[in-house]
Amino acid sequence: MHPEPRPELVGLPPTIHGGSDDGRFLDFSTGVSSLTPPAEIVAAIRDADLSRYPHPTALPVREAIAPLHDLSPERVVVGAGAVELIWALARVFAGAGRCGVVVTPTFGEYEQALKVSGARVASIRMPAPAFAFPVEALEAALGASPIAIAFICRPSNPCLTAAPAGELEGLARRWPGTLFVIDEAYLPMFDGVESVALAPNVTLLRSLTKVFALPGLRLGYLLASASVAAAVQTGLPPWNVSSAAQAAGVVAARLLLAEVGSIRARIAALRSSLAERLSRVAGPPERTGGPFLLFRSERANAIANYLRQRRILVRHCSSFGLPDYLRIGVRAEADQEILVRAWRGLPARDR
């Protein structure tokens, strides 16, 4: 006899992601802002008092974020990245004997968190190439059996389409027993996409580190009803957000409204520049939005491998179930030129 984990976790592979901790690579595989982090946030991280425990529920950050959304701090939960909050939501609202729905193609951690919780997982797919929000299919799934929680990325990643806010709000009204988790982590970097309205069964996820180019800091937050927020907070360990991240979060919240418009405009300019440069060697992207471009090619895997050999990372979308697509994140002009030069050297058979 020896200790055994739950059988559904044995051999469960980790989720595939973009991004790399290897500084030797030029990384176009994520959508983190390529701009320089604000000096005030960097100073707050440097000056954080690490000799004391942080607040156990990151109250200073919750108090700084709440006014941005006209909410009380009790309706804000802060996590070590939005992904920690995704796992907490699955742990609290899914679990054994329950079912969660994920609208795909999308971020793999929704499904992973549901599986680890013990829940059954149903997937509703947005078909390529339009990637239109499958409202009828989702409605049918909600009506077929009780759904505890539904994860919807908006704007979708990697598809770069945004489910109409009105459709999501209508679904939430018709299915009050389902918690609709709308992941808006990239929304501040997209033009013309407004947030979905909160409701008793609608929860929004946001990130402070993507827009301010600090992914290594790990800082995200959740907006919800007081009861949902309290339940999620209960499902998190104390001190989950470090002193450095809390200090940075307070400053980031203070800067967000003043800085986000400029950041979005600068990312849009870089996105347009990258689309123009790559169009000369790869053809036009199929979709663009926020910090991303989405390209379609039957040779997507070969292109990604060729670039990787030259220490350039792009996101081959096979793990999303889209083997003919590449997602490319925006970077600075000098980095873009390196990517274009490498792409130009592709063997003719792989173009």
Short mmCIF file of C-alpha atoms in Angstrom, two decimals:
data_model
loop_
_atom_site.label_atom_id
_atom_site.label_comp_id
_atom_site.label_asym_id
_atom_site.label_seq_id
_atom_site.Cartn_x
_atom_site.Cartn_y
_atom_site.Cartn_z
CA MET A 1 0.00 0.00 0.00
CA HIS A 2 1.09 3.55 -0.68
CA PRO A 3 -0.66 6.93 -0.94
CA GLU A 4 -2.61 7.42 -4.16
CA PRO A 5 -3.71 10.70 -5.71
CA ARG A 6 -7.18 11.04 -7.18
CA PRO A 7 -7.20 8.85 -10.30
CA GLU A 8 -8.31 11.64 -12.65
CA LEU A 9 -5.10 13.53 -11.85
CA VAL A 10 -2.73 10.67 -12.62
CA GLY A 11 -0.96 11.47 -15.85
CA LEU A 12 -2.85 14.73 -16.40
CA PRO A 13 -0.44 16.70 -18.61
CA PRO A 14 0.32 20.34 -17.87
CA THR A 15 -1.28 23.02 -19.99
CA ILE A 16 0.79 24.33 -22.90
CA HIS A 17 1.46 28.07 -22.78
CA GLY A 18 3.35 30.75 -24.62
CA GLY A 19 6.08 32.66 -22.87
CA SER A 20 9.54 31.61 -21.77
CA ASP A 21 11.77 32.16 -18.77
CA ASP A 22 14.82 31.75 -21.00
CA GLY A 23 16.24 35.20 -21.68
CA ARG A 24 18.14 33.95 -24.71
CA PHE A 25 14.90 33.88 -26.73
CA LEU A 26 13.16 36.80 -28.38
CA ASP A 27 9.61 36.13 -27.25
CA PHE A 28 6.68 36.94 -29.55
CA SER A 29 4.59 34.12 -28.06
CA THR A 30 2.72 36.15 -25.42
CA GLY A 31 0.56 39.27 -25.38
CA VAL A 32 2.25 41.08 -22.51
CA SER A 33 2.79 44.75 -23.26
CA SER A 34 6.19 45.38 -24.83
CA LEU A 35 6.41 48.87 -23.34
CA THR A 36 8.67 49.81 -20.44
CA PRO A 37 6.99 49.37 -17.03
CA PRO A 38 6.23 52.67 -15.28
CA ALA A 39 9.09 53.79 -13.06
CA GLU A 40 6.71 54.36 -10.13
CA ILE A 41 5.65 50.71 -10.13
CA VAL A 42 9.23 49.50 -10.37
CA ALA A 43 10.17 51.78 -7.45
CA ALA A 44 7.28 50.42 -5.38
CA ILE A 45 8.51 46.87 -5.96
CA ARG A 46 12.06 47.82 -5.04
CA ASP A 47 11.02 49.64 -1.87
CA ALA A 48 8.52 47.06 -0.58
CA ASP A 49 9.09 46.00 3.02
CA LEU A 50 9.84 42.29 2.80
CA SER A 51 10.56 41.99 6.53
CA ARG A 52 6.84 41.81 7.35
CA TYR A 53 4.00 39.60 6.23
CA PRO A 54 1.79 41.18 3.56
CA HIS A 55 -1.89 41.73 4.25
CA PRO A 56 -3.46 38.24 4.11
CA THR A 57 -6.15 39.24 1.58
CA ALA A 58 -4.27 42.08 -0.17
CA LEU A 59 -6.64 44.68 1.29
CA PRO A 60 -4.52 47.69 0.22
CA VAL A 61 -4.75 46.53 -3.41
CA ARG A 62 -8.47 45.79 -3.13
CA GLU A 63 -9.04 49.27 -1.72
CA ALA A 64 -7.06 50.81 -4.60
CA ILE A 65 -8.86 48.81 -7.31
CA ALA A 66 -12.43 49.09 -6.01
CA PRO A 67 -12.99 52.80 -6.91
CA LEU A 68 -11.92 52.12 -10.51
CA HIS A 69 -15.05 50.00 -10.90
CA ASP A 70 -17.36 51.83 -8.46
CA LEU A 71 -17.36 48.85 -6.13
CA SER A 72 -16.62 48.22 -2.48
CA PRO A 73 -13.37 46.39 -1.63
CA GLU A 74 -15.45 43.39 -0.50
CA ARG A 75 -16.31 42.78 -4.15
CA VAL A 76 -12.66 42.59 -5.25
CA VAL A 77 -10.38 39.57 -4.86
CA VAL A 78 -6.67 39.75 -5.71
CA GLY A 79 -4.55 36.83 -6.82
CA ALA A 80 -1.02 35.91 -7.80
CA GLY A 81 -2.00 36.37 -11.43
CA ALA A 82 -5.47 35.86 -12.85
CA VAL A 83 -4.65 32.17 -13.21
CA GLU A 84 -4.68 31.71 -9.43
CA LEU A 85 -8.19 33.13 -9.40
CA ILE A 86 -9.26 30.79 -12.22
CA TRP A 87 -8.14 27.81 -10.15
CA ALA A 88 -9.85 29.22 -7.04
CA LEU A 89 -13.11 29.72 -8.93
CA ALA A 90 -13.02 26.11 -10.16
CA ARG A 91 -12.17 24.86 -6.68
CA VAL A 92 -15.04 26.78 -5.07
CA PHE A 93 -17.81 26.54 -7.69
CA ALA A 94 -17.03 23.30 -9.57
CA GLY A 95 -15.67 20.09 -8.06
CA ALA A 96 -16.78 16.48 -8.06
CA GLY A 97 -20.34 15.92 -9.24
CA ARG A 98 -20.54 19.28 -10.99
CA CYS A 99 -20.01 20.35 -14.59
CA GLY A 100 -18.17 23.34 -16.02
CA VAL A 101 -18.35 24.73 -19.55
CA VAL A 102 -15.45 26.27 -21.46
CA VAL A 103 -15.87 28.22 -24.72
CA THR A 104 -12.95 27.23 -26.93
CA PRO A 105 -10.40 27.74 -28.53
CA THR A 106 -9.09 29.44 -25.42
CA PHE A 107 -6.65 29.63 -22.53
CA GLY A 108 -6.02 26.08 -21.37
CA GLU A 109 -6.09 26.76 -17.64
CA TYR A 110 -9.90 26.94 -17.51
CA GLU A 111 -10.21 23.28 -18.47
CA GLN A 112 -7.18 22.30 -16.40
CA ALA A 113 -8.55 23.94 -13.26
CA LEU A 114 -11.94 22.29 -13.75
CA LYS A 115 -10.37 18.87 -14.23
CA VAL A 116 -8.20 19.24 -11.13
CA SER A 117 -11.28 20.25 -9.14
CA GLY A 118 -12.89 16.94 -10.11
CA ALA A 119 -15.60 18.49 -12.28
CA ARG A 120 -16.79 17.25 -15.64
CA VAL A 121 -15.87 19.57 -18.50
CA ALA A 122 -17.96 20.42 -21.56
CA SER A 123 -16.44 22.41 -24.43
CA ILE A 124 -18.37 24.66 -26.80
CA ARG A 125 -16.26 25.56 -29.81
CA MET A 126 -16.12 28.76 -31.83
CA PRO A 127 -15.53 27.49 -35.38
CA ALA A 128 -12.75 28.95 -37.52
CA PRO A 129 -12.28 31.19 -39.34
CA ALA A 130 -15.00 33.55 -38.04
CA PHE A 131 -14.71 32.44 -34.40
CA ALA A 132 -18.21 33.81 -33.76
CA PHE A 133 -19.51 33.43 -30.22
CA PRO A 134 -21.59 30.20 -30.15
CA VAL A 135 -24.51 31.56 -28.16
CA GLU A 136 -27.03 28.95 -29.39
CA ALA A 137 -24.72 26.02 -28.64
CA LEU A 138 -23.91 27.43 -25.22
CA GLU A 139 -27.59 27.96 -24.48
CA ALA A 140 -28.28 24.35 -25.48
CA ALA A 141 -25.55 23.08 -23.15
CA LEU A 142 -26.93 25.17 -20.29
CA GLY A 143 -30.38 23.71 -20.89
CA ALA A 144 -29.23 20.10 -21.26
CA SER A 145 -27.87 19.67 -17.72
CA PRO A 146 -27.01 21.87 -14.72
CA ILE A 147 -23.83 23.87 -15.36
CA ALA A 148 -22.10 25.21 -12.26
CA ILE A 149 -19.62 27.52 -13.96
CA ALA A 150 -18.84 28.76 -17.48
CA PHE A 151 -15.50 30.24 -18.52
CA ILE A 152 -15.51 32.71 -21.43
CA CYS A 153 -12.44 34.63 -22.57
CA ARG A 154 -13.31 38.09 -23.90
CA PRO A 155 -11.75 39.21 -26.16
CA SER A 156 -11.02 35.61 -26.98
CA ASN A 157 -7.46 34.38 -27.09
CA PRO A 158 -6.13 33.29 -29.55
CA CYS A 159 -9.15 34.06 -31.76
CA LEU A 160 -9.26 37.85 -31.08
CA THR A 161 -13.06 38.09 -31.22
CA ALA A 162 -15.22 39.56 -28.46
CA ALA A 163 -18.52 37.96 -27.49
CA PRO A 164 -21.27 40.62 -27.61
CA ALA A 165 -21.79 41.98 -24.10
CA GLY A 166 -25.56 41.93 -24.53
CA GLU A 167 -25.58 38.22 -25.39
CA LEU A 168 -23.52 37.36 -22.32
CA GLU A 169 -25.67 39.52 -20.06
CA GLY A 170 -28.80 37.87 -21.48
CA LEU A 171 -27.40 34.38 -20.88
CA ALA A 172 -26.61 35.30 -17.29
CA ARG A 173 -30.17 36.52 -16.73
CA ARG A 174 -31.69 33.36 -18.20
CA TRP A 175 -29.40 31.00 -16.26
CA PRO A 176 -29.03 32.49 -12.78
CA GLY A 177 -27.73 29.23 -11.31
CA THR A 178 -24.59 29.28 -13.46
CA LEU A 179 -21.59 31.44 -12.56
CA PHE A 180 -20.37 33.12 -15.76
CA VAL A 181 -16.66 33.93 -15.49
CA ILE A 182 -15.69 36.49 -18.14
CA ASP A 183 -11.92 36.71 -18.46
CA GLU A 184 -11.09 40.25 -19.57
CA ALA A 185 -7.36 40.07 -18.86
CA TYR A 186 -6.45 41.53 -22.26
CA LEU A 187 -9.43 43.86 -22.65
CA PRO A 188 -7.56 47.08 -21.65
CA MET A 189 -5.28 46.62 -24.68
CA PHE A 190 -8.11 46.17 -27.20
CA ASP A 191 -9.75 49.11 -29.01
CA GLY A 192 -13.48 49.60 -28.68
CA VAL A 193 -14.32 46.65 -26.41
CA GLU A 194 -16.39 47.59 -23.38
CA SER A 195 -16.61 45.45 -20.26
CA VAL A 196 -19.54 43.15 -19.53
CA ALA A 197 -21.80 44.38 -16.73
CA LEU A 198 -21.47 42.64 -13.40
CA ALA A 199 -24.42 40.66 -12.04
CA PRO A 200 -24.96 38.30 -9.12
CA ASN A 201 -23.79 35.42 -11.33
CA VAL A 202 -21.28 37.32 -13.51
CA THR A 203 -17.64 37.56 -12.44
CA LEU A 204 -14.94 39.48 -14.29
CA LEU A 205 -11.22 38.73 -14.33
CA ARG A 206 -8.55 41.35 -14.98
CA SER A 207 -4.76 41.51 -15.00
CA LEU A 208 -2.56 44.39 -13.87
CA THR A 209 0.69 42.87 -15.07
CA LYS A 210 -0.08 42.41 -18.78
CA VAL A 211 -0.88 46.04 -19.44
CA PHE A 212 2.08 47.26 -17.37
CA ALA A 213 4.57 44.70 -18.75
CA LEU A 214 5.27 42.92 -15.45
CA PRO A 215 4.22 39.27 -15.95
CA GLY A 216 6.82 38.02 -13.51
CA LEU A 217 5.17 39.99 -10.70
CA ARG A 218 1.98 37.85 -10.85
CA LEU A 219 -0.95 40.13 -10.04
CA GLY A 220 -4.55 39.81 -11.18
CA TYR A 221 -7.94 40.59 -9.73
CA LEU A 222 -11.55 39.48 -9.77
CA LEU A 223 -14.73 41.56 -9.61
CA ALA A 224 -17.89 39.88 -8.37
CA SER A 225 -20.89 40.08 -6.11
CA ALA A 226 -20.02 40.22 -2.42
CA SER A 227 -21.10 36.61 -1.88
CA VAL A 228 -19.11 35.24 -4.83
CA ALA A 229 -16.06 37.29 -3.86
CA ALA A 230 -16.24 36.05 -0.27
CA ALA A 231 -16.45 32.44 -1.43
CA VAL A 232 -13.45 32.83 -3.73
CA GLN A 233 -11.45 34.55 -1.00
CA THR A 234 -12.21 31.61 1.30
CA GLY A 235 -10.84 29.29 -1.38
CA LEU A 236 -7.47 31.09 -1.44
CA PRO A 237 -4.62 30.72 1.05
CA PRO A 238 -3.68 33.73 3.18
CA TRP A 239 -0.75 35.88 2.02
CA ASN A 240 -1.18 34.66 -1.57
CA VAL A 241 -0.06 38.07 -2.90
CA SER A 242 3.46 39.07 -1.88
CA SER A 243 4.43 42.37 -0.28
CA ALA A 244 6.17 43.45 -3.48
CA ALA A 245 3.14 42.61 -5.62
CA GLN A 246 0.80 44.42 -3.21
CA ALA A 247 2.97 47.54 -3.22
CA ALA A 248 3.08 47.47 -7.02
CA GLY A 249 -0.66 46.83 -7.24
CA VAL A 250 -1.55 49.91 -5.24
CA VAL A 251 0.52 52.10 -7.60
CA ALA A 252 -0.70 50.27 -10.73
CA ALA A 253 -4.32 50.84 -9.73
CA ARG A 254 -3.62 54.53 -9.20
CA LEU A 255 -1.97 54.84 -12.64
CA LEU A 256 -4.32 52.64 -14.63
CA LEU A 257 -7.00 55.08 -15.76
CA ALA A 258 -4.48 57.76 -16.63
CA GLU A 259 -2.11 55.45 -18.50
CA VAL A 260 -4.26 52.82 -20.19
CA GLY A 261 -5.37 54.95 -23.15
CA SER A 262 -1.80 55.85 -24.06
CA ILE A 263 -0.64 52.25 -23.62
CA ARG A 264 -3.45 50.98 -25.84
CA ALA A 265 -2.63 53.54 -28.55
CA ARG A 266 1.08 52.72 -28.51
CA ILE A 267 0.39 48.99 -28.70
CA ALA A 268 -2.01 49.60 -31.60
CA ALA A 269 0.73 51.49 -33.45
CA LEU A 270 3.21 48.66 -32.90
CA ARG A 271 0.58 46.13 -33.96
CA SER A 272 -0.05 48.00 -37.23
CA SER A 273 3.67 48.25 -37.86
CA LEU A 274 4.21 44.53 -37.27
CA ALA A 275 1.26 43.62 -39.48
CA GLU A 276 2.67 45.76 -42.30
CA ARG A 277 6.19 44.35 -41.95
CA LEU A 278 5.09 40.72 -41.80
CA SER A 279 2.61 41.14 -44.65
CA ARG A 280 5.58 41.58 -46.99
CA VAL A 281 6.96 38.13 -46.14
CA ALA A 282 4.00 36.18 -44.75
CA GLY A 283 0.95 37.78 -46.27
CA PRO A 284 -1.63 39.71 -44.25
CA PRO A 285 -2.69 38.40 -40.83
CA GLU A 286 -6.10 36.79 -40.64
CA ARG A 287 -6.96 38.74 -37.48
CA THR A 288 -5.42 41.46 -35.35
CA GLY A 289 -6.41 42.93 -32.01
CA GLY A 290 -4.92 44.17 -28.78
CA PRO A 291 -1.31 42.96 -28.52
CA PHE A 292 -1.77 40.12 -31.03
CA LEU A 293 -1.73 39.12 -34.69
CA LEU A 294 -3.19 35.79 -35.84
CA PHE A 295 -1.75 34.22 -39.01
CA ARG A 296 -3.01 31.18 -40.88
CA SER A 297 -0.64 28.87 -42.74
CA GLU A 298 -0.58 25.19 -43.61
CA ARG A 299 3.11 25.34 -42.66
CA ALA A 300 2.51 26.90 -39.24
CA ASN A 301 4.39 24.19 -37.35
CA ALA A 302 7.40 24.34 -39.67
CA ILE A 303 7.50 28.13 -39.41
CA ALA A 304 7.38 28.04 -35.61
CA ASN A 305 10.15 25.43 -35.48
CA TYR A 306 12.33 27.34 -37.93
CA LEU A 307 12.02 30.52 -35.89
CA ARG A 308 12.65 28.67 -32.63
CA GLN A 309 15.93 27.37 -34.02
CA ARG A 310 16.88 31.03 -34.39
CA ARG A 311 15.80 31.74 -30.79
CA ILE A 312 12.58 33.50 -31.76
CA LEU A 313 9.36 32.28 -30.18
CA VAL A 314 5.92 32.59 -31.76
CA ARG A 315 2.86 30.67 -30.55
CA HIS A 316 1.95 27.69 -32.70
CA CYS A 317 -1.76 27.28 -31.95
CA SER A 318 -1.91 23.48 -32.14
CA SER A 319 -2.59 23.29 -28.40
CA PHE A 320 -5.71 25.37 -29.02
CA GLY A 321 -6.81 22.86 -31.66
CA LEU A 322 -5.75 25.23 -34.45
CA PRO A 323 -2.70 23.59 -36.08
CA ASP A 324 -2.76 25.94 -39.09
CA TYR A 325 -2.50 29.12 -37.01
CA LEU A 326 0.28 31.18 -35.45
CA ARG A 327 -0.35 33.83 -32.82
CA ILE A 328 2.27 36.55 -32.68
CA GLY A 329 2.55 39.14 -29.92
CA VAL A 330 3.55 42.74 -30.45
CA ARG A 331 7.08 43.80 -29.54
CA ALA A 332 9.28 46.86 -30.02
CA GLU A 333 10.19 47.99 -33.54
CA ALA A 334 13.77 46.69 -33.34
CA ASP A 335 12.51 43.24 -32.28
CA GLN A 336 9.97 43.25 -35.09
CA GLU A 337 12.71 43.81 -37.63
CA ILE A 338 14.62 40.78 -36.28
CA LEU A 339 11.50 38.64 -36.67
CA VAL A 340 10.87 39.84 -40.23
CA ARG A 341 14.48 39.21 -41.26
CA ALA A 342 14.32 35.68 -39.84
CA TRP A 343 10.98 35.01 -41.55
CA ARG A 344 12.41 36.22 -44.84
CA GLY A 345 15.01 33.44 -44.56
CA LEU A 346 12.41 30.67 -44.39
CA PRO A 347 12.98 27.90 -46.96
CA ALA A 348 10.64 28.36 -49.92
CA ARG A 349 8.76 25.14 -49.08
CA ASP A 350 7.76 26.54 -45.65
CA ARG A 351 6.41 29.90 -46.77
#
